[in-house]
mmCIF file of C-alpha atoms in Angstrom:
data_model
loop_
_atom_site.group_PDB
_atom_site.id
_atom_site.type_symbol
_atom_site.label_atom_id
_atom_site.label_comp_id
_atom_site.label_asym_id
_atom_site.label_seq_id
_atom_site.Cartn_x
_atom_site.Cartn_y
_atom_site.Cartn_z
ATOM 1 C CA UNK T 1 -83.851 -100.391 -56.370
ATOM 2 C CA UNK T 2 -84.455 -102.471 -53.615
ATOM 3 C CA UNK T 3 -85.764 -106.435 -54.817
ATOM 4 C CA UNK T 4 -88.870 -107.668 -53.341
ATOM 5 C CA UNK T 5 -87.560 -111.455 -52.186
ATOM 6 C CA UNK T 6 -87.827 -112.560 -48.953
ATOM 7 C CA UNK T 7 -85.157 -114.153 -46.561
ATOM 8 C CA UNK T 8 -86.153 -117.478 -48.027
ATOM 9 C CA UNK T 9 -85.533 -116.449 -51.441
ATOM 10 C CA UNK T 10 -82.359 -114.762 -50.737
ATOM 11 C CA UNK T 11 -81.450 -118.413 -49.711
ATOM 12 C CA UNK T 12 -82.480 -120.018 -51.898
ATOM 13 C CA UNK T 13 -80.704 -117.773 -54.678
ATOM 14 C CA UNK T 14 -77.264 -117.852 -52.755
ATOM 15 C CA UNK T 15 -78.425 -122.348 -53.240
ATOM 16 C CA UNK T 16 -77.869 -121.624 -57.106
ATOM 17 C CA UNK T 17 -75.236 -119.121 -57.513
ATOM 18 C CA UNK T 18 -73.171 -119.676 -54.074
ATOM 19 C CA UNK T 19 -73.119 -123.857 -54.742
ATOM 20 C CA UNK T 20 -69.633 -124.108 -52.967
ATOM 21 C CA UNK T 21 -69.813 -121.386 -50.056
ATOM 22 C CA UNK T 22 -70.467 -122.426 -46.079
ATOM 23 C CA UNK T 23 -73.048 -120.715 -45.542
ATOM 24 C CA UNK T 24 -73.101 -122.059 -41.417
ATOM 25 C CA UNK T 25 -70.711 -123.208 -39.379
ATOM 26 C CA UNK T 26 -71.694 -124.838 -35.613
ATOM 27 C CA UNK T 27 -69.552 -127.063 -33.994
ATOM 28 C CA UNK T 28 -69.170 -130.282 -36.105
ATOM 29 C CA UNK T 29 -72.038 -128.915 -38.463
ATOM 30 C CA UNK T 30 -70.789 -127.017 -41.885
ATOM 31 C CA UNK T 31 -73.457 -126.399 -44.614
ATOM 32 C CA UNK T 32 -72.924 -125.344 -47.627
ATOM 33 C CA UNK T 33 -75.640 -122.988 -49.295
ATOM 34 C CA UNK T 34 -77.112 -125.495 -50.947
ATOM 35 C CA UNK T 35 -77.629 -127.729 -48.006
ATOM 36 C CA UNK T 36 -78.953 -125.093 -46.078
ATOM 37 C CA UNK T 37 -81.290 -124.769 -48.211
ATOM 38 C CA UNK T 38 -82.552 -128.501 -48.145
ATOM 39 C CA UNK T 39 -82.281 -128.147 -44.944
ATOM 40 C CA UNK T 40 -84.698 -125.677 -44.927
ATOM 41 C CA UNK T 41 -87.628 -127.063 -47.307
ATOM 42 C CA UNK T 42 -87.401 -130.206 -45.338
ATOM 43 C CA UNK T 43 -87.714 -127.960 -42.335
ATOM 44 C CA UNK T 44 -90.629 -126.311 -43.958
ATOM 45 C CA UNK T 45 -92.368 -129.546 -45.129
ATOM 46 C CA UNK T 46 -91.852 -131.139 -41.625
ATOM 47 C CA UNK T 47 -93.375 -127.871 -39.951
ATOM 48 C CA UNK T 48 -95.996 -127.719 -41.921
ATOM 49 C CA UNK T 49 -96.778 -131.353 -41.265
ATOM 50 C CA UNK T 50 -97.182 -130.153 -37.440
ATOM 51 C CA UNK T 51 -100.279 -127.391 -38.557
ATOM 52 C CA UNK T 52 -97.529 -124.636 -39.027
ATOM 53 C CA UNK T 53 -98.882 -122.313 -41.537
ATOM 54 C CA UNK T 54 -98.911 -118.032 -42.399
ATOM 55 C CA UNK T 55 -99.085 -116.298 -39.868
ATOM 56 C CA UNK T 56 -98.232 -119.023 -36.707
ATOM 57 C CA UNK T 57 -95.487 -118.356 -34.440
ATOM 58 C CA UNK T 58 -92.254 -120.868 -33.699
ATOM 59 C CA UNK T 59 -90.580 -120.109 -30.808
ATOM 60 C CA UNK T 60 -86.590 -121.045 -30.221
ATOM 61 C CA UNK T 61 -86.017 -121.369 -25.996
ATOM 62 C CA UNK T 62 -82.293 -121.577 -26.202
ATOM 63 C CA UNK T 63 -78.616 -120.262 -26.537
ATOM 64 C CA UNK T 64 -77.010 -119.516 -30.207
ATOM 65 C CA UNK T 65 -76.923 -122.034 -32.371
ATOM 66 C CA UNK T 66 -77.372 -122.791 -36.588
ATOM 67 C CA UNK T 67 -80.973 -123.802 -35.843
ATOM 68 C CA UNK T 68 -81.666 -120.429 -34.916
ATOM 69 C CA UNK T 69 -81.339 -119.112 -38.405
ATOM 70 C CA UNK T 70 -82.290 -122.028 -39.980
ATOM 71 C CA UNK T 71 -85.591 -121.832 -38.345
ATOM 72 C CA UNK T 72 -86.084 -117.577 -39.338
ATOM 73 C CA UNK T 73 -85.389 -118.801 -43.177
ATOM 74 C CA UNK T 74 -88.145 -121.575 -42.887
ATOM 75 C CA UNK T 75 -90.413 -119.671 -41.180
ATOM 76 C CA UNK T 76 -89.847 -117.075 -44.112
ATOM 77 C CA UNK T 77 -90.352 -120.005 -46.381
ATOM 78 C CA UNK T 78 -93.969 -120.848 -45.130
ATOM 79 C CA UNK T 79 -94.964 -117.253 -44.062
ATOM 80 C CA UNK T 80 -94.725 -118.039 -40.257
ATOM 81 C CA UNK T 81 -93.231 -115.735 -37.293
ATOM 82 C CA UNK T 82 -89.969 -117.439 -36.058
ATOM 83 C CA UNK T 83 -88.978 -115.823 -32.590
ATOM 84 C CA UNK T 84 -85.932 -116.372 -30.582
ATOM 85 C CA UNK T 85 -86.239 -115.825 -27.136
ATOM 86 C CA UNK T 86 -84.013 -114.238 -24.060
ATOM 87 C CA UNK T 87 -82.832 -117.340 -22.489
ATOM 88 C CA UNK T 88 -81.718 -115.308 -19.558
ATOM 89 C CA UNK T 89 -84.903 -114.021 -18.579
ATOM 90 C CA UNK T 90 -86.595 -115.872 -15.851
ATOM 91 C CA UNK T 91 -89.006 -118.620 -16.144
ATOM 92 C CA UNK T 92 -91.930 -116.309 -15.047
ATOM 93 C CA UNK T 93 -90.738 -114.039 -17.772
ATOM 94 C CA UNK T 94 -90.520 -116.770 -20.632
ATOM 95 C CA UNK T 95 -93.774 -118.009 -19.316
ATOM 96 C CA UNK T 96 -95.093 -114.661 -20.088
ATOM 97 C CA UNK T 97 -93.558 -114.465 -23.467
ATOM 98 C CA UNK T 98 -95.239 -118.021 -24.381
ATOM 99 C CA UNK T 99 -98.776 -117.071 -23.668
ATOM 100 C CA UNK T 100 -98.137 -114.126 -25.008
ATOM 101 C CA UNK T 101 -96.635 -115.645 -28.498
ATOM 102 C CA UNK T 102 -98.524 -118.085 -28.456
ATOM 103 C CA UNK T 103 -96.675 -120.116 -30.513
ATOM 104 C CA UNK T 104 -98.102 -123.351 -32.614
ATOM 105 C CA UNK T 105 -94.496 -125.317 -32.417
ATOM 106 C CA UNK T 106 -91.465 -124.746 -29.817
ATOM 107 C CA UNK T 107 -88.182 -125.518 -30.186
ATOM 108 C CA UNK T 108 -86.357 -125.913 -26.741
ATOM 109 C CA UNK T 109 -82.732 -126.867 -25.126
ATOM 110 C CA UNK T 110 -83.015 -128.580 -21.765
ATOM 111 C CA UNK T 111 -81.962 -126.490 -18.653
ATOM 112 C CA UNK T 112 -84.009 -126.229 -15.284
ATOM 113 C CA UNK T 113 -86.430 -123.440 -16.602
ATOM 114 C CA UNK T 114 -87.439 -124.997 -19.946
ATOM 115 C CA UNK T 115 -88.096 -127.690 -18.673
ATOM 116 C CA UNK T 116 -90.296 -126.574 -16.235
ATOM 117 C CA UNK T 117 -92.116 -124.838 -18.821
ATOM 118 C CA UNK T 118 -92.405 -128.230 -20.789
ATOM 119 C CA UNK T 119 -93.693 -129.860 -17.901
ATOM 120 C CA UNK T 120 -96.316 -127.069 -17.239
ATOM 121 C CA UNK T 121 -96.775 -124.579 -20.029
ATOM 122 C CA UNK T 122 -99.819 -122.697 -18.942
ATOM 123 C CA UNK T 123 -103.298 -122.239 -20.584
ATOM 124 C CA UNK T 124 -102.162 -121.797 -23.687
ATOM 125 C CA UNK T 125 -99.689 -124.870 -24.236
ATOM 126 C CA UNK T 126 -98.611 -124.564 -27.796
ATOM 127 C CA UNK T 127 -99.306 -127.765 -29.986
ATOM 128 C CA UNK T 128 -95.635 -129.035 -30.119
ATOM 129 C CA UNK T 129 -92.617 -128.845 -27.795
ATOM 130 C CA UNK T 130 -89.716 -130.291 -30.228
ATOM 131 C CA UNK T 131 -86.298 -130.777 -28.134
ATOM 132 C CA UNK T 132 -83.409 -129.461 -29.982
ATOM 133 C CA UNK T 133 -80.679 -131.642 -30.993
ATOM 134 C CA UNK T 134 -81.942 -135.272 -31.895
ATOM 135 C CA UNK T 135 -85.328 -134.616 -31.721
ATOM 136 C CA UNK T 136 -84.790 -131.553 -34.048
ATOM 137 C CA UNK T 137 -82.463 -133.403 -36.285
ATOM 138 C CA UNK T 138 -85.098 -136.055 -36.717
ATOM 139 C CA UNK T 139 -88.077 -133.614 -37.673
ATOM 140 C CA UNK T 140 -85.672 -132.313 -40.108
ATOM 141 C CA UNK T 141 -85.024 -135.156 -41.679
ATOM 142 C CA UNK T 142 -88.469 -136.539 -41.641
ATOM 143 C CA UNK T 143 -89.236 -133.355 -43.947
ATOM 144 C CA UNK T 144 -90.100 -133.728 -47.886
ATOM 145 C CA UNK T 145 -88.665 -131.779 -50.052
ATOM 146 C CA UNK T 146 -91.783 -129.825 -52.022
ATOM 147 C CA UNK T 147 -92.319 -126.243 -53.361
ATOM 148 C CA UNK T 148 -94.420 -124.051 -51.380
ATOM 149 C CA UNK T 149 -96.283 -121.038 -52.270
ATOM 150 C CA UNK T 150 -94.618 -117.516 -52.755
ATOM 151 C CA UNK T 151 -94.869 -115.805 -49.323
ATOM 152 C CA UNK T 152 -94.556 -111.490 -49.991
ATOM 153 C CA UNK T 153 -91.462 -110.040 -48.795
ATOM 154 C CA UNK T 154 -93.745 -107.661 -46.526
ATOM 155 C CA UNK T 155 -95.195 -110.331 -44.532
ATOM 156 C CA UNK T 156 -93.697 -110.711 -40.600
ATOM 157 C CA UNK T 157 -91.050 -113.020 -40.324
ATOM 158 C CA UNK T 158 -89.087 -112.443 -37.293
ATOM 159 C CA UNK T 159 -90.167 -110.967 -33.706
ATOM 160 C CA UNK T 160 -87.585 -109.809 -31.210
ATOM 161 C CA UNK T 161 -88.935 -108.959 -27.993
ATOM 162 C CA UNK T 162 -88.509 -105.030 -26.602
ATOM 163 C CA UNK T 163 -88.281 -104.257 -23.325
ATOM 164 C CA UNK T 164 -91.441 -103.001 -21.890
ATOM 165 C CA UNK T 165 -93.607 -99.796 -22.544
ATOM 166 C CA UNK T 166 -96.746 -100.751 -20.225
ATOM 167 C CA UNK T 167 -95.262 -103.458 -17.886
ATOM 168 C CA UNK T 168 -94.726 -105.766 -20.431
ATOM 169 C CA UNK T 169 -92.516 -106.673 -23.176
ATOM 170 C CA UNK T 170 -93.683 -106.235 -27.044
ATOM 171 C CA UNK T 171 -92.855 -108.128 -29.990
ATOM 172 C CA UNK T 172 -91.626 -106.238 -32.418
ATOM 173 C CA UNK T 173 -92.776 -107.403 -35.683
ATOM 174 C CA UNK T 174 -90.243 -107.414 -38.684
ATOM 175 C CA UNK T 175 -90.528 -108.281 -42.424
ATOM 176 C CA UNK T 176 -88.152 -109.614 -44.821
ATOM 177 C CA UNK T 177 -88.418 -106.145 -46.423
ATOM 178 C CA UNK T 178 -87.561 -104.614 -43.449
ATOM 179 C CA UNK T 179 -84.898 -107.257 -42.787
ATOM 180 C CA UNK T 180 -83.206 -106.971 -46.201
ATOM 181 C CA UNK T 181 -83.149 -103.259 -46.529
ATOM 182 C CA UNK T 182 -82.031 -103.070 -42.996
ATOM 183 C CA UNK T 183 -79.200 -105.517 -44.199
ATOM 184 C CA UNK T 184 -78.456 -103.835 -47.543
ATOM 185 C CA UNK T 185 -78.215 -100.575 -45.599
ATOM 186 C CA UNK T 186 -75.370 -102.394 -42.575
ATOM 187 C CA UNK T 187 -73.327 -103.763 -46.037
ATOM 188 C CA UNK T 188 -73.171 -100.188 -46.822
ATOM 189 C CA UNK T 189 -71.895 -99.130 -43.783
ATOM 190 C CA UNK T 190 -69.485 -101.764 -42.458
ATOM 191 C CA UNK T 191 -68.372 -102.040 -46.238
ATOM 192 C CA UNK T 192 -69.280 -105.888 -46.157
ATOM 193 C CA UNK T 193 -68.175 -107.994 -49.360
ATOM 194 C CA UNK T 194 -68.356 -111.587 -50.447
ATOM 195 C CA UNK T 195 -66.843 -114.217 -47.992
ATOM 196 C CA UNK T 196 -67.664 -111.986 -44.737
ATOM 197 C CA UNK T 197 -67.288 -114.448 -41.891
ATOM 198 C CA UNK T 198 -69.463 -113.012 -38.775
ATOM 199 C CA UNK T 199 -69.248 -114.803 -35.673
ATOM 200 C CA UNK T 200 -72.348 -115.403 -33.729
ATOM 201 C CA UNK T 201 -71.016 -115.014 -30.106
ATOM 202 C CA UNK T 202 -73.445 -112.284 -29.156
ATOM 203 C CA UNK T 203 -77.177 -113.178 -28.185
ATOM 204 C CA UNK T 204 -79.456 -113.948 -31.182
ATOM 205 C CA UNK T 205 -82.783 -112.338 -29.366
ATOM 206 C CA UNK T 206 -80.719 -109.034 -29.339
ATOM 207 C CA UNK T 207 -80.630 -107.372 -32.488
ATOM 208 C CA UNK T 208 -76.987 -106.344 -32.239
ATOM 209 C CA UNK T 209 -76.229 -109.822 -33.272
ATOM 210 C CA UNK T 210 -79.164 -110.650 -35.629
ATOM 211 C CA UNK T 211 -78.408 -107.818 -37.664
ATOM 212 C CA UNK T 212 -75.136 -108.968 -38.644
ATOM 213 C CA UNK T 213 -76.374 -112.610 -39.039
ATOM 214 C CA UNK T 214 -78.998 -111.427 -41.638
ATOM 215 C CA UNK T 215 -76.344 -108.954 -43.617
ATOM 216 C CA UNK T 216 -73.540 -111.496 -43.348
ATOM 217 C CA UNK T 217 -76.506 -113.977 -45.052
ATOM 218 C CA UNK T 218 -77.708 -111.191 -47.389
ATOM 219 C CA UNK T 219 -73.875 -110.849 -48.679
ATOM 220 C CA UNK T 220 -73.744 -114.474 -48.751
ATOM 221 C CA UNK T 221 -71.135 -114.939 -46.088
ATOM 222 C CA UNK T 222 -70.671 -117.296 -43.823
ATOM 223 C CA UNK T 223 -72.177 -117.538 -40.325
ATOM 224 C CA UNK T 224 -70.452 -119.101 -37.474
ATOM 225 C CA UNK T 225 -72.413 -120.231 -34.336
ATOM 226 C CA UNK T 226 -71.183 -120.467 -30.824
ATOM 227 C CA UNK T 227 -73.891 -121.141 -27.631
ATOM 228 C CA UNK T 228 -72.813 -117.661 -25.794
ATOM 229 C CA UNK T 229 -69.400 -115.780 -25.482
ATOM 230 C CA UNK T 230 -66.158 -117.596 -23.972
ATOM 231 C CA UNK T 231 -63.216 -115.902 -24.898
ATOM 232 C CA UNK T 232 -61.361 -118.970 -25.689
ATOM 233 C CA UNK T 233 -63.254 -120.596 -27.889
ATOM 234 C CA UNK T 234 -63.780 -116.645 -29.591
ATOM 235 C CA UNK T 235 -60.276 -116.862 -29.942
ATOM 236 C CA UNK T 236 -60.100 -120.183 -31.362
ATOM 237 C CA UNK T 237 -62.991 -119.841 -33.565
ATOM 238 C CA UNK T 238 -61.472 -116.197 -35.085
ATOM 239 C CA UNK T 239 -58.132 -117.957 -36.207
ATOM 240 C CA UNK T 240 -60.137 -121.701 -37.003
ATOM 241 C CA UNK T 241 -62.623 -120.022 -39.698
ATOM 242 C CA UNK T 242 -60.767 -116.609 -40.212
ATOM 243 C CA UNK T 243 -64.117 -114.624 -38.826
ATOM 244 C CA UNK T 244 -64.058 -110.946 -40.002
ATOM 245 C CA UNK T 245 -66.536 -109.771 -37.490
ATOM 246 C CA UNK T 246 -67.769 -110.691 -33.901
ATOM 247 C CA UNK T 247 -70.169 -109.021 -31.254
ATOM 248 C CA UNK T 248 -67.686 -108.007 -28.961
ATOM 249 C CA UNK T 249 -67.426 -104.586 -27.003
ATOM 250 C CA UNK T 250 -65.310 -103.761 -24.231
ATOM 251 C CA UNK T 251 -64.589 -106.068 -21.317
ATOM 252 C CA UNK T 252 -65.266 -108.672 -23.843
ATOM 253 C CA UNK T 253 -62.837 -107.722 -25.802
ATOM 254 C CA UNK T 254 -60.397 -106.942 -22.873
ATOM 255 C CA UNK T 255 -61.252 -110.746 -22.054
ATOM 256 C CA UNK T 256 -59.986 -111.758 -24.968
ATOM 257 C CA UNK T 257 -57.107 -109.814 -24.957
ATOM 258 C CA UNK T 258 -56.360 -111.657 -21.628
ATOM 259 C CA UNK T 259 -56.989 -114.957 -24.008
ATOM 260 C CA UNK T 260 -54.516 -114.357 -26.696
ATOM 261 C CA UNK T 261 -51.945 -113.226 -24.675
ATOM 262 C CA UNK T 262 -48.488 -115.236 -25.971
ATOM 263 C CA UNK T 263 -50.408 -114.468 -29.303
ATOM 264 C CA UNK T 264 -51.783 -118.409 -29.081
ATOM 265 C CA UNK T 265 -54.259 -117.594 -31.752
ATOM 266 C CA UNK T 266 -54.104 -115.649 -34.584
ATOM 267 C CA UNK T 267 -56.736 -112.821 -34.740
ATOM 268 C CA UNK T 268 -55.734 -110.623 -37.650
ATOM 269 C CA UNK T 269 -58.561 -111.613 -39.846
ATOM 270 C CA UNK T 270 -61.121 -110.117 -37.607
ATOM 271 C CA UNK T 271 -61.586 -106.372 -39.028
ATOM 272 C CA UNK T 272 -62.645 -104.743 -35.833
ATOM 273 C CA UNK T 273 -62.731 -101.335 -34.083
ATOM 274 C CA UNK T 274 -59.438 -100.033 -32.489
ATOM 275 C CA UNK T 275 -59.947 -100.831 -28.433
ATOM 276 C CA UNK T 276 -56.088 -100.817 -27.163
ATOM 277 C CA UNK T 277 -52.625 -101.472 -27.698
ATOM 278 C CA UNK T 278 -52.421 -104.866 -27.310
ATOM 279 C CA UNK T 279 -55.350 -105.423 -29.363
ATOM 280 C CA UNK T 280 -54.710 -103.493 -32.158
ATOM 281 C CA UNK T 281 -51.547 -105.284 -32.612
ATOM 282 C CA UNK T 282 -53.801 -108.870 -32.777
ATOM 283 C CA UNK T 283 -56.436 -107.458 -34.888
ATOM 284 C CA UNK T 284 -56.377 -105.414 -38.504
ATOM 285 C CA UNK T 285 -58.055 -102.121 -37.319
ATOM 286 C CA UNK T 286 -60.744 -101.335 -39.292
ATOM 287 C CA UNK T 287 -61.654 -97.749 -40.964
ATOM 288 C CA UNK T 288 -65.133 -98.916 -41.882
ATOM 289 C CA UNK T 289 -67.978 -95.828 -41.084
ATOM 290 C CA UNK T 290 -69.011 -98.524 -38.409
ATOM 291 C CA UNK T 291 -66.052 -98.860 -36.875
ATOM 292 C CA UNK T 292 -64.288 -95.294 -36.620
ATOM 293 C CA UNK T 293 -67.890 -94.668 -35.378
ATOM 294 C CA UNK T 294 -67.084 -97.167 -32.102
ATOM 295 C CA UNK T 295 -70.106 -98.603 -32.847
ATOM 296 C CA UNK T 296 -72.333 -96.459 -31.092
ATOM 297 C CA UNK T 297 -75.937 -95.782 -32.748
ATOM 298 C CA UNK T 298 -79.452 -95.998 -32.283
ATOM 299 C CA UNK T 299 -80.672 -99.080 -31.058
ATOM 300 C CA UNK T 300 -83.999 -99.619 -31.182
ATOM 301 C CA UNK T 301 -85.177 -103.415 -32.167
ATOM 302 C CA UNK T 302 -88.491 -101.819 -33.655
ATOM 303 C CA UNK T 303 -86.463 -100.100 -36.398
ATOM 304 C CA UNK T 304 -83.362 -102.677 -36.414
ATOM 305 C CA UNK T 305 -81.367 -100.364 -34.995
ATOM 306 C CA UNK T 306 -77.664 -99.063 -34.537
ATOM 307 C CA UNK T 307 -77.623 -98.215 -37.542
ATOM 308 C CA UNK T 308 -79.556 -94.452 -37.609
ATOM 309 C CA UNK T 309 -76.407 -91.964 -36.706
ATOM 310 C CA UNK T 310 -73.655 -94.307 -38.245
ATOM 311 C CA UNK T 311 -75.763 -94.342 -41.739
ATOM 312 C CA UNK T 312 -76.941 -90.684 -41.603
ATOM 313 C CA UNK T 313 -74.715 -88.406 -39.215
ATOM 314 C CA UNK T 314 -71.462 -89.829 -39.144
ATOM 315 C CA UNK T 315 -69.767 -87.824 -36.539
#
């Protein structure tokens, strides 16, 4: 049977019985479970603080980064909607996606669109705009560390936005139900065990990469954050923290191919799909349902998707 925590309490239980496993990785940041975790109440608390409470949307305007799931587990953890949003869309279309959120708190990286949006939000300027990086780090820390009631596992957590059905893009509303079985259901499939290491290199608004981020979480794994792909720094982060999974498909892959060639890095934790020679010979090829599948699946973000044919119809 399927358990009825939410994404905040999966945390919180990988905080007691995980004590010593890095749960993120970004950069110069590591957390362990348990810091995550503190992390995350403080988060909470300090959110809170700023009128966040069930049912208000946070917004992240920005590439990948730790904060991103950080910021999914505290909205979980006080019943809010955390979304991330394209940050290659245009600024008319993240305009639209802010009055449409409507979110009470924002979390934004600088670049010539967001701030333009900081400067003039619209009608329906949210209550905060929180910069991320110092000013983040400080409403973190300014956070308490307090319980907080028990939010149900079939409240919304996340929204991704879909591409549009009328004009305009929907959020697609997900709860930590949906989340976790969705998760429990992608261990199954890509045979995911203790100490999975995913690598976040793929866009966190797309649920390609999300999925993984929750299941590697679910598994208690460890998630590694870089800002957007660069096969160089893919290459360096597989052999740095032994990653056993990254978004990659073709001419990424091909790129970093073209990135290990000399073999400058060593790859062969990464349990991946066969692609070519060359990369097979980097790589340990992986016989996984999801990867003699290619990958290929259904993949709608209303349903979490890509996971319909490979979990049902193999072949």
């Amino acid at each position: 049977m399927m358990h009825s925590l939410s994404l905040s309490d999966v945390l919180a239980e990988h905080a007691r019985s995980r004590p010593q496993v890095t749960a993120v990785v970004d950069g110069e940041v590591r957390l362990t479970y348990p810091e995550l975790d503190t992390r995350v109440t403080r988060l909470a608390s300090a959110l809170a603080g700023l009128g966040v409470s069930a049912g208000d949307r946070v917004l992240w305007l920005g590439q990948n980064a730790h904060a991103v799931l950080e910021l999914l587990l505290t909205c979980s953890r006080l019943g809010a909607i955390f979304c991330p949003a394209n940050w290659r869309q245009s600024e008319d279309e993240l305009r639209f996606i802010v009055g449409d959120l409507t979110p009470a708190v924002v979390i934004w990286e600088p670049s010539d669109t967001t701030r333009s949006l900081h400067a003039d939000p619209g009608a329906s300027r949210p209550a905060v705009w929180v910069q991320a990086g110092e000013d983040y780090e400080e409403l973190v820390a300014g956070g308490s560390i307090r319980d907080f009631p028990e939010v149900a596992d079939t409240e919304p957590t996340l929204a991704l936005y879909t591409a549009a059905f009328d004009g305009r893009p929907n959020a697609a509303l997900q709860s930590s139900a949906a989340l976790i079985a969705h998760s429990a259901s992608l261990l199954v499939v890509r045979q995911m065990e203790p100490g999975f290491t995913f690598l976040n290199n793929g866009p966190l608004f797309h649920v390609g990469t999300m999925m993984f981020c929750l299941a590697t979480l679910q598994i208690g794994g460890t998630n590694v954050f870089t800002p957007a792909f660069d096969a160089e720094e893919v290459c360096r982060l597989i052999d740095a923290e032994r990653v056993t999974q990254a978004f990659l498909f073709g001419q990424m892959i091909d790129a970093v191919v073209k990135a290990n060639a000399g073999g400058k890095y060593d790859l062969s934790s990464l349990r991946f799909v066969s692609h070519s020679a060359e990369w097979d010979e980097m790589i340990t090829v992986d016989d996984s349902p999801w990867c003699r599948s290619k990958m290929g699946g259904y993949g709608q973000t209303e349903v979490g998707g890509m996971l319909t044919f490979l979990g049902l119809a193999e072949g």
